[in-house]
Coordinates of N, CA and C in Angstrom, one line a residue:
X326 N 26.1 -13.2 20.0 CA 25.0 -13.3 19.1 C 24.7 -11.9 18.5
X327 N 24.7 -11.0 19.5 CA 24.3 -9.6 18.9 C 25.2 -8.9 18.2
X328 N 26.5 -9.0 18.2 CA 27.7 -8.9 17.0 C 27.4 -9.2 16.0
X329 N 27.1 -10.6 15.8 CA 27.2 -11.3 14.2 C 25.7 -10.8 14.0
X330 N 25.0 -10.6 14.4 CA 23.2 -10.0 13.9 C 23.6 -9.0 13.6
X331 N 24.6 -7.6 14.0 CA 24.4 -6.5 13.2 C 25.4 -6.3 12.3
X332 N 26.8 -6.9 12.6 CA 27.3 -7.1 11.4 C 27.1 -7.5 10.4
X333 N 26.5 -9.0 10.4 CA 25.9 -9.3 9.0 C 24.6 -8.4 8.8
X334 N 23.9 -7.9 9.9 CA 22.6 -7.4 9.0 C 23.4 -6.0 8.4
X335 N 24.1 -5.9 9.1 CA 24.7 -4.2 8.3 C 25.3 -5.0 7.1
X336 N 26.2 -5.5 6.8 CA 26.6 -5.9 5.4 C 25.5 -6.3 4.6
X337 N 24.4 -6.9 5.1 CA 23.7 -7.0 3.8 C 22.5 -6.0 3.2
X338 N 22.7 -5.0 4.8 CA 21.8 -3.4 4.2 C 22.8 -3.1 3.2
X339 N 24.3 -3.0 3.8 CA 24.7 -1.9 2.8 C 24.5 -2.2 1.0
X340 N 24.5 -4.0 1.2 CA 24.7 -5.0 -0.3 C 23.4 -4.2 -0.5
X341 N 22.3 -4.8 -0.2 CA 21.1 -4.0 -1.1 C 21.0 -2.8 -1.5
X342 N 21.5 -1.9 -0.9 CA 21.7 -0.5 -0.7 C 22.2 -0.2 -2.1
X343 N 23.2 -1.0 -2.3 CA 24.3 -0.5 -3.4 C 23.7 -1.3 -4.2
X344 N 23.6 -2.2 -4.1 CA 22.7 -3.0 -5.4 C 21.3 -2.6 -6.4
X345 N 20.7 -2.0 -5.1 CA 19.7 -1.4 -5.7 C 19.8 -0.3 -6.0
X346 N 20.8 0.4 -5.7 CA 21.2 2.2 -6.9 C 21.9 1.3 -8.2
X347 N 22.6 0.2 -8.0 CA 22.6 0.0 -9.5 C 22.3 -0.6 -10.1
X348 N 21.1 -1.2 -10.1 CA 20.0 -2.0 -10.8 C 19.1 -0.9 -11.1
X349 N 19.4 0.2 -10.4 CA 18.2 2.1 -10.8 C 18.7 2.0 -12.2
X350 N 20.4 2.0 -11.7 CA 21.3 2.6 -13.2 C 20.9 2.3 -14.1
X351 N 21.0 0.9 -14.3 CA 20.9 0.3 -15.2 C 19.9 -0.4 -15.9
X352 N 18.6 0.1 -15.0 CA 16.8 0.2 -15.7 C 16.6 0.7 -15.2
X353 N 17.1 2.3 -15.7 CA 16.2 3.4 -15.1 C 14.3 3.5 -15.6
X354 N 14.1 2.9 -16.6 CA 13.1 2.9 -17.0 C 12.2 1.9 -16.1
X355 N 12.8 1.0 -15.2 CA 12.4 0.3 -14.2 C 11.6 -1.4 -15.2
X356 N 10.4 -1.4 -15.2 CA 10.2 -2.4 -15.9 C 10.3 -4.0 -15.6
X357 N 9.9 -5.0 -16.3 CA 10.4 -6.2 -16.0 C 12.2 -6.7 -16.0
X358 N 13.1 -5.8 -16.6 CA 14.4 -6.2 -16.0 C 14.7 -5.4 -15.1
X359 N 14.0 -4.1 -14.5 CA 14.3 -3.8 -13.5 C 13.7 -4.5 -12.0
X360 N 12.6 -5.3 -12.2 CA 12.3 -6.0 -11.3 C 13.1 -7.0 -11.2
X361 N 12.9 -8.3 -11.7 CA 14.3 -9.1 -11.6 C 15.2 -8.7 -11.2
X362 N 16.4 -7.2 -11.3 CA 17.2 -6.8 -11.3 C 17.0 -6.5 -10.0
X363 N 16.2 -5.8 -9.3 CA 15.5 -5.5 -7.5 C 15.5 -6.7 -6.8
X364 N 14.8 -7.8 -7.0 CA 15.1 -9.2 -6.5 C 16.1 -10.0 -6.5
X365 N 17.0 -10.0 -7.6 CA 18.4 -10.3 -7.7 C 19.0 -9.7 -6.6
X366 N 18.9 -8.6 -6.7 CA 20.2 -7.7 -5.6 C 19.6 -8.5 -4.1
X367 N 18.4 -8.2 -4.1 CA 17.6 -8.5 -2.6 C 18.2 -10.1 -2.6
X368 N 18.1 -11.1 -2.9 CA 18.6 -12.5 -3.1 C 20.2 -12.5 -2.5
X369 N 21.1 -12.0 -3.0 CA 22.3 -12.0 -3.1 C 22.4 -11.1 -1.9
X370 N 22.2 -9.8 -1.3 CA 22.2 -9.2 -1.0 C 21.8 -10.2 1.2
X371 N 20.6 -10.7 1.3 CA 20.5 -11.9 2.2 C 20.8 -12.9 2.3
X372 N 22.0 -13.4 1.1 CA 22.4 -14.3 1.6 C 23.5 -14.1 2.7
X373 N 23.3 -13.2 3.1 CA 24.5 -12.7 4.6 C 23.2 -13.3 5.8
X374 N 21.8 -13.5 5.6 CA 21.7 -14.4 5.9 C 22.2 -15.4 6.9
X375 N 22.3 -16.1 5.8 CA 22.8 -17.4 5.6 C 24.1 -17.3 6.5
X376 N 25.5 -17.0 6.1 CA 26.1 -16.8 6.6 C 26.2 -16.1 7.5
X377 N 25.7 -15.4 8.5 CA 25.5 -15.2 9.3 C 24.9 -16.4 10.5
X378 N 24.2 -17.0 9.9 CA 23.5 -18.1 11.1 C 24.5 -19.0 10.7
X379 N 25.2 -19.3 9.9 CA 26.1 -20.0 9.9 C 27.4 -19.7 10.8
X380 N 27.5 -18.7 10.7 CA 29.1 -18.1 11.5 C 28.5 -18.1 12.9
X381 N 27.1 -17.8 13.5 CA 26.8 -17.9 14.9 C 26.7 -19.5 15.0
X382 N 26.4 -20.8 14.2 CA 26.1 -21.6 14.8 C 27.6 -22.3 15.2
X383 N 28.4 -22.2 14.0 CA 30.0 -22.3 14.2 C 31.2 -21.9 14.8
X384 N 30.8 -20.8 15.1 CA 31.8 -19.7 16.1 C 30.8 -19.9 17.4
X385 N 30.2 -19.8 17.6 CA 29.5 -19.5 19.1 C 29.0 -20.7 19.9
X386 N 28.4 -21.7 18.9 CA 27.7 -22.6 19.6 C 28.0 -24.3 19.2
X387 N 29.1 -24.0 18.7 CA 30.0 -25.3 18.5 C 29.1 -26.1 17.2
X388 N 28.9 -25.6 16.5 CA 28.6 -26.1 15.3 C 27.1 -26.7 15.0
X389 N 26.1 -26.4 16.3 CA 24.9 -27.1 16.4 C 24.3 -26.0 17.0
X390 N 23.0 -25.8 16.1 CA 22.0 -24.9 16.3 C 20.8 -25.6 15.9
X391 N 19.9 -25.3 16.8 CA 18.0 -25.5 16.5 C 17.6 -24.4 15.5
X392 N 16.6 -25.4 15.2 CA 16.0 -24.7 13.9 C 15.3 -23.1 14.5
X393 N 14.9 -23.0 15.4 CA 14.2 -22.0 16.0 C 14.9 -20.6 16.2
X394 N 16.3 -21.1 16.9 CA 17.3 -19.9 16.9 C 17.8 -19.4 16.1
X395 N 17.8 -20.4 14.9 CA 18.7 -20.0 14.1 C 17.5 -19.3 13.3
X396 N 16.3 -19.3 13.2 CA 15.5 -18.5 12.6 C 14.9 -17.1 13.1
X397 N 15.5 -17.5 14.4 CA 15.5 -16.0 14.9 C 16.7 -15.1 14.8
X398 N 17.9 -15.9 15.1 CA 19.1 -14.9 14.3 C 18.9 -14.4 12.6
X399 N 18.5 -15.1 11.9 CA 18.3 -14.9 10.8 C 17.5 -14.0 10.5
X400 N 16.0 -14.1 11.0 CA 15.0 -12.7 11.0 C 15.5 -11.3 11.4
X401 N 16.3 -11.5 12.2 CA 17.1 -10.2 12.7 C 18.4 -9.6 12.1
X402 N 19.1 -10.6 11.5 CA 19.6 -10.3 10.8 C 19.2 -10.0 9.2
X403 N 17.8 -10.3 8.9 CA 17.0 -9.5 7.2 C 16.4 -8.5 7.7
X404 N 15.8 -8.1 9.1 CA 15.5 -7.0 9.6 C 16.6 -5.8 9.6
X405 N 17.7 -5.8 10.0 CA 18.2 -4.9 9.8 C 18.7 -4.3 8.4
X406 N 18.8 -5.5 7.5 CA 19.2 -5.3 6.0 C 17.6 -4.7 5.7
X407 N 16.6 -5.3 5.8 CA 15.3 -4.2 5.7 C 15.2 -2.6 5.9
X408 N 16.0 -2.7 7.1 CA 15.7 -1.0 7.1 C 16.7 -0.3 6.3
X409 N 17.9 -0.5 6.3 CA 18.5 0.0 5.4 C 18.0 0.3 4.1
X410 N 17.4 -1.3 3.3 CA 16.8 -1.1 2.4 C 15.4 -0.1 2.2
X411 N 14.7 0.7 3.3 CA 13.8 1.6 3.4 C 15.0 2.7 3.4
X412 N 15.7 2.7 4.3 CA 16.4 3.9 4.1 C 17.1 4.4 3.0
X413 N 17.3 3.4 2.2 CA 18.6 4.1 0.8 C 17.2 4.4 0.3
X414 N 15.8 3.6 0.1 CA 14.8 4.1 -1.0 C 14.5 5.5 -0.4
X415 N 13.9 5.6 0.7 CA 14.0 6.9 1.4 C 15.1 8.1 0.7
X416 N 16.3 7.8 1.1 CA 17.7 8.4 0.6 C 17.0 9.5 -1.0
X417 N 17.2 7.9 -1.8 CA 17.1 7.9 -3.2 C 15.6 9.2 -3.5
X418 N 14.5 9.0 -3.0 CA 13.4 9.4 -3.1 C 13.8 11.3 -2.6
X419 N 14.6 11.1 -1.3 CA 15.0 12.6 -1.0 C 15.5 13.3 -2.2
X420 N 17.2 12.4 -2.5 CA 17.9 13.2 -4.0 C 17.3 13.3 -5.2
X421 N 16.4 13.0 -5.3 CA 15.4 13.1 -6.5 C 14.2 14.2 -6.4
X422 N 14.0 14.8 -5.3 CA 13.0 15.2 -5.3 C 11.2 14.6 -5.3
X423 N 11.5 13.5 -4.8 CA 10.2 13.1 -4.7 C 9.8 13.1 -5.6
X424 N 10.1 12.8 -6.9 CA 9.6 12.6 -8.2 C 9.0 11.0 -9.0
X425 N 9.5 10.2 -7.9 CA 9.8 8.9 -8.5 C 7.9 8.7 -9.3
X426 N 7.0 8.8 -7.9 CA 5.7 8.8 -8.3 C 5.5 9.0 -9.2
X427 N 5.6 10.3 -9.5 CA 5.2 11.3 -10.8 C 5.7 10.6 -12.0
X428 N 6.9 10.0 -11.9 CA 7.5 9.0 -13.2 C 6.7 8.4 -13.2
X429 N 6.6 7.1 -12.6 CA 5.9 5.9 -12.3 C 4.7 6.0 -13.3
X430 N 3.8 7.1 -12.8 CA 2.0 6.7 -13.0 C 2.3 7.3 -14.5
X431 N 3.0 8.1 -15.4 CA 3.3 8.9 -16.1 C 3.4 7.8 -17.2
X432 N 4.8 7.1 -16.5 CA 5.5 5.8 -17.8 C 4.1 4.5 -17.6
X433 N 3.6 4.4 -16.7 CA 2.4 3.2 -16.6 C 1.2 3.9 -17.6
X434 N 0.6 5.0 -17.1 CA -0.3 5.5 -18.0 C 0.3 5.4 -19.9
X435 N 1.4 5.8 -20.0 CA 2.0 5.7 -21.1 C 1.9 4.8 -22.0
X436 N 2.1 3.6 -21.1 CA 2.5 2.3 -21.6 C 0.6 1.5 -21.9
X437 N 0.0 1.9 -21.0 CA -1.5 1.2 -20.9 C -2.0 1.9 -22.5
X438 N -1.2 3.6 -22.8 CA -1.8 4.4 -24.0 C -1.3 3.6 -25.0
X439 N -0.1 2.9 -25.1 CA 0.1 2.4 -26.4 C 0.3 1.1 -26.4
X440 N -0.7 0.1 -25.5 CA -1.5 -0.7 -25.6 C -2.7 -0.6 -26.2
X441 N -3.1 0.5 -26.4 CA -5.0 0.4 -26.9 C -5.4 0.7 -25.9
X442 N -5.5 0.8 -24.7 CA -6.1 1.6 -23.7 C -7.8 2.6 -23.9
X443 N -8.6 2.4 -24.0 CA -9.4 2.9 -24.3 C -9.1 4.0 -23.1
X444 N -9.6 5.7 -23.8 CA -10.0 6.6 -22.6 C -10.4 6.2 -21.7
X445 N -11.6 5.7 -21.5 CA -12.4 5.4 -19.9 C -11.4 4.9 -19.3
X446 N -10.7 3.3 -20.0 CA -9.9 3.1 -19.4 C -8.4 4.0 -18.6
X447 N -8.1 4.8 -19.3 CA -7.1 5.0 -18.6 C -7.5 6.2 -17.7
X448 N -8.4 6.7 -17.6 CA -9.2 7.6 -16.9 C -9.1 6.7 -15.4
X449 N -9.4 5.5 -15.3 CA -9.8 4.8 -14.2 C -8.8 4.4 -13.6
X450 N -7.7 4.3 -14.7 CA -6.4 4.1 -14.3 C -5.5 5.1 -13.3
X451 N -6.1 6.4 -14.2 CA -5.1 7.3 -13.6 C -5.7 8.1 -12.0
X452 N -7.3 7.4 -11.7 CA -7.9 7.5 -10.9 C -7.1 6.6 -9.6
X453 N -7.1 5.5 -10.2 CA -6.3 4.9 -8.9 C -5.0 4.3 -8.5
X454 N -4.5 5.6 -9.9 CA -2.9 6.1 -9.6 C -3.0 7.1 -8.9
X455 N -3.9 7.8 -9.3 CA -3.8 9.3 -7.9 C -4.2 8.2 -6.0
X456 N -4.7 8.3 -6.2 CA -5.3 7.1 -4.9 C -3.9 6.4 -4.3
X457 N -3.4 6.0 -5.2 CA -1.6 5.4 -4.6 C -0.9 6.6 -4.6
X458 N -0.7 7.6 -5.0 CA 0.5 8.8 -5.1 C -0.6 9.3 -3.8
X459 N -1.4 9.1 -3.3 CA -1.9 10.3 -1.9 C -1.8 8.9 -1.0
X460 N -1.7 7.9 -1.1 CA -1.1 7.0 -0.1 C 0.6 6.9 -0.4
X461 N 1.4 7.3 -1.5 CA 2.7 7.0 -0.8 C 3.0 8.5 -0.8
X462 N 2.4 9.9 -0.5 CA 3.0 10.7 0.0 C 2.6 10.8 1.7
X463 N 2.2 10.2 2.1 CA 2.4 9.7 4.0 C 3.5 9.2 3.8
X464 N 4.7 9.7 4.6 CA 5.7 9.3 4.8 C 5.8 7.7 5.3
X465 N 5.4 7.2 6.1 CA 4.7 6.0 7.0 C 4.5 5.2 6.3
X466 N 2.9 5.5 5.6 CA 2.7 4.6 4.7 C 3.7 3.9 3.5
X467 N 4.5 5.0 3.0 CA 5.4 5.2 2.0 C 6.6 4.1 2.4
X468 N 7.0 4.2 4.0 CA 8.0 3.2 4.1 C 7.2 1.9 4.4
X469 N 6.1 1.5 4.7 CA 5.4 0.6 4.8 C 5.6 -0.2 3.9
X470 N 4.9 0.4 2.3 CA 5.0 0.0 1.2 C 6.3 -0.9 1.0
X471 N 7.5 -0.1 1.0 CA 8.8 0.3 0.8 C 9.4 -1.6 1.8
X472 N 9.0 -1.6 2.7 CA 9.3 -2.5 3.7 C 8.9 -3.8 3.3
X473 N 7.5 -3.5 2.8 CA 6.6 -5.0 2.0 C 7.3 -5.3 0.8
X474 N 7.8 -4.5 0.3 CA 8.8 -5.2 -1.0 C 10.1 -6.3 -0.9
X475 N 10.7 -5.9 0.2 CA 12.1 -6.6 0.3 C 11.3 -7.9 1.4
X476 N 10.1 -7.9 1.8 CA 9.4 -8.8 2.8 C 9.5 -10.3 2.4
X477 N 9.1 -10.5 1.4 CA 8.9 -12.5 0.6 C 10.4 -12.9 0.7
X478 N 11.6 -12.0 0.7 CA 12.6 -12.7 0.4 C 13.3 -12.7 1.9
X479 N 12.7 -11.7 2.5 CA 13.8 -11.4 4.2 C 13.1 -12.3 5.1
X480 N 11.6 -13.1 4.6 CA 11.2 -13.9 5.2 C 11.8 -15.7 4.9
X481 N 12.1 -15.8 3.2 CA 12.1 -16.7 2.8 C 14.0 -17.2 3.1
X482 N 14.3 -16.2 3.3 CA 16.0 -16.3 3.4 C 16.3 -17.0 4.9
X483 N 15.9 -16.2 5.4 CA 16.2 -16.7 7.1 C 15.5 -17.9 7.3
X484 N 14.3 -18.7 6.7 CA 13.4 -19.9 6.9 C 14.5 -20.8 6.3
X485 N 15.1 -20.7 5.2 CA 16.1 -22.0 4.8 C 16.9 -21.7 5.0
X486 N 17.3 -20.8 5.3 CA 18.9 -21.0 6.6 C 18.8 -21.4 7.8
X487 N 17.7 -21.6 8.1 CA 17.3 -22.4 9.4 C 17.3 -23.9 9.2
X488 N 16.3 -24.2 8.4 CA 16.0 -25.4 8.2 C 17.9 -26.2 7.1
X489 N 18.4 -25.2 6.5 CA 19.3 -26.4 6.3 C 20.9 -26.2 7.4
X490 N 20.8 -25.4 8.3 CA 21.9 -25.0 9.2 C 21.8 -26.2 10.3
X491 N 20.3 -26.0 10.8 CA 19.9 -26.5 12.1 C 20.5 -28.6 12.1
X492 N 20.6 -28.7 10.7 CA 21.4 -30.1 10.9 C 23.3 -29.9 10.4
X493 N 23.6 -30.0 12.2 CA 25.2 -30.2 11.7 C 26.0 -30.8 10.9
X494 N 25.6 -31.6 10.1 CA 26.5 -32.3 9.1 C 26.6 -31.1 7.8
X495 N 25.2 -30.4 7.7 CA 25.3 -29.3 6.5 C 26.3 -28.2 7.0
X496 N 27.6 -28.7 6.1 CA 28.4 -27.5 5.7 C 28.8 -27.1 7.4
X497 N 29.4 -28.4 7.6 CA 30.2 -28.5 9.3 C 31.4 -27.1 9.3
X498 N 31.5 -26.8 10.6 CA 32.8 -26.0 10.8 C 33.9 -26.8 10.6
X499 N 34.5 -26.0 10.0 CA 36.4 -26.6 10.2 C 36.9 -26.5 11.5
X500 N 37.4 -27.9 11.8 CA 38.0 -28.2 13.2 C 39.5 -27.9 12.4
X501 N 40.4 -27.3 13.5 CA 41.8 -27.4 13.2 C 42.6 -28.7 13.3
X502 N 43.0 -29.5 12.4 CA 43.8 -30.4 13.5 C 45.4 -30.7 13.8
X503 N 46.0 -30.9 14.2 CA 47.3 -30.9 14.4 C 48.2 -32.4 13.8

């Protein structure tokens, strides 16, 4: 069991990993297709997952697993794709210089100015943009944040890989036959 948990959790760090430098590429301006584009990768990226509780329930345990284990192979296996996914943002944040913030509140403020934004308003704004840039320069906190992002899907991935594995007729192993 502890093979196929870091295997697949490693293949699906590395999927996110790479997924998410190129979903940067290609909205660097970040935005609503860069979101989509972050959750896509994260989607695709756990469905190792899936296959994962799938390959433990078929290789190891003859083709029949409880809903329970297999939710715990699962969790373990988005956990490790989790940290990875802290670590490339980590990574990415190093080769950059710790700049990403500074973009961020910069292009948000930007965007609130050429909405109409009243002064006050964006005064308040940029009030508790500083308030987030002095909470994500704690390293800690910073991966915290970082961790609660890939969270709704590393949770929601391993829950229906449970619930549709744990009955053996879904997507049975192949018996050899002669």
């Amino acid at each position: 069991m502890g093979r196929i948990i870091l295997v697949y959790g490693v293949i699906a760090g590395v999927t996110v990993a790479i997924l998410m430098r190129v979903a940067m590429m290609l909205f660097p301006e970040g935005g609503t297709g860069g979101m989509v584009a972050g959750f896509s990768s994260m989607i695709i990226a756990l469905s190792f997952v899936f296959i994962g509780v799938k390959r433990y329930r078929d290789s190891e345990l003859g083709g029949i697993i409880r809903f329970w284990r297999a939710l715990g192979v699962g969790f373990a296996i988005a956990f490790i794709a989790s940290l990875f996914y802290v670590a490339a943002w980590e990574l990415y944040l190093y080769l950059t210089n710790y700049t990403f913030m500074d973009e961020y509140i910069n292009a948000t403020l930007e965007q609130a100015k050429s909405q109409g934004k009243t002064a006050a308003e964006l005064a308040a704004m940029a009030r508790e943009m500083d308030s987030f840039r002095a909470l994500y320069a704690n390293p800690f906190s910073r991966m915290a944040v970082t961790f609660t992002e890939i969270s709704p899907i590393a949770v929601l991935m391993p829950l229906i890989s449970a619930i549709l594995l744990r009955n053996s007729r879904f997507l049975p192993s192949k018996v050899a036959t002669a």
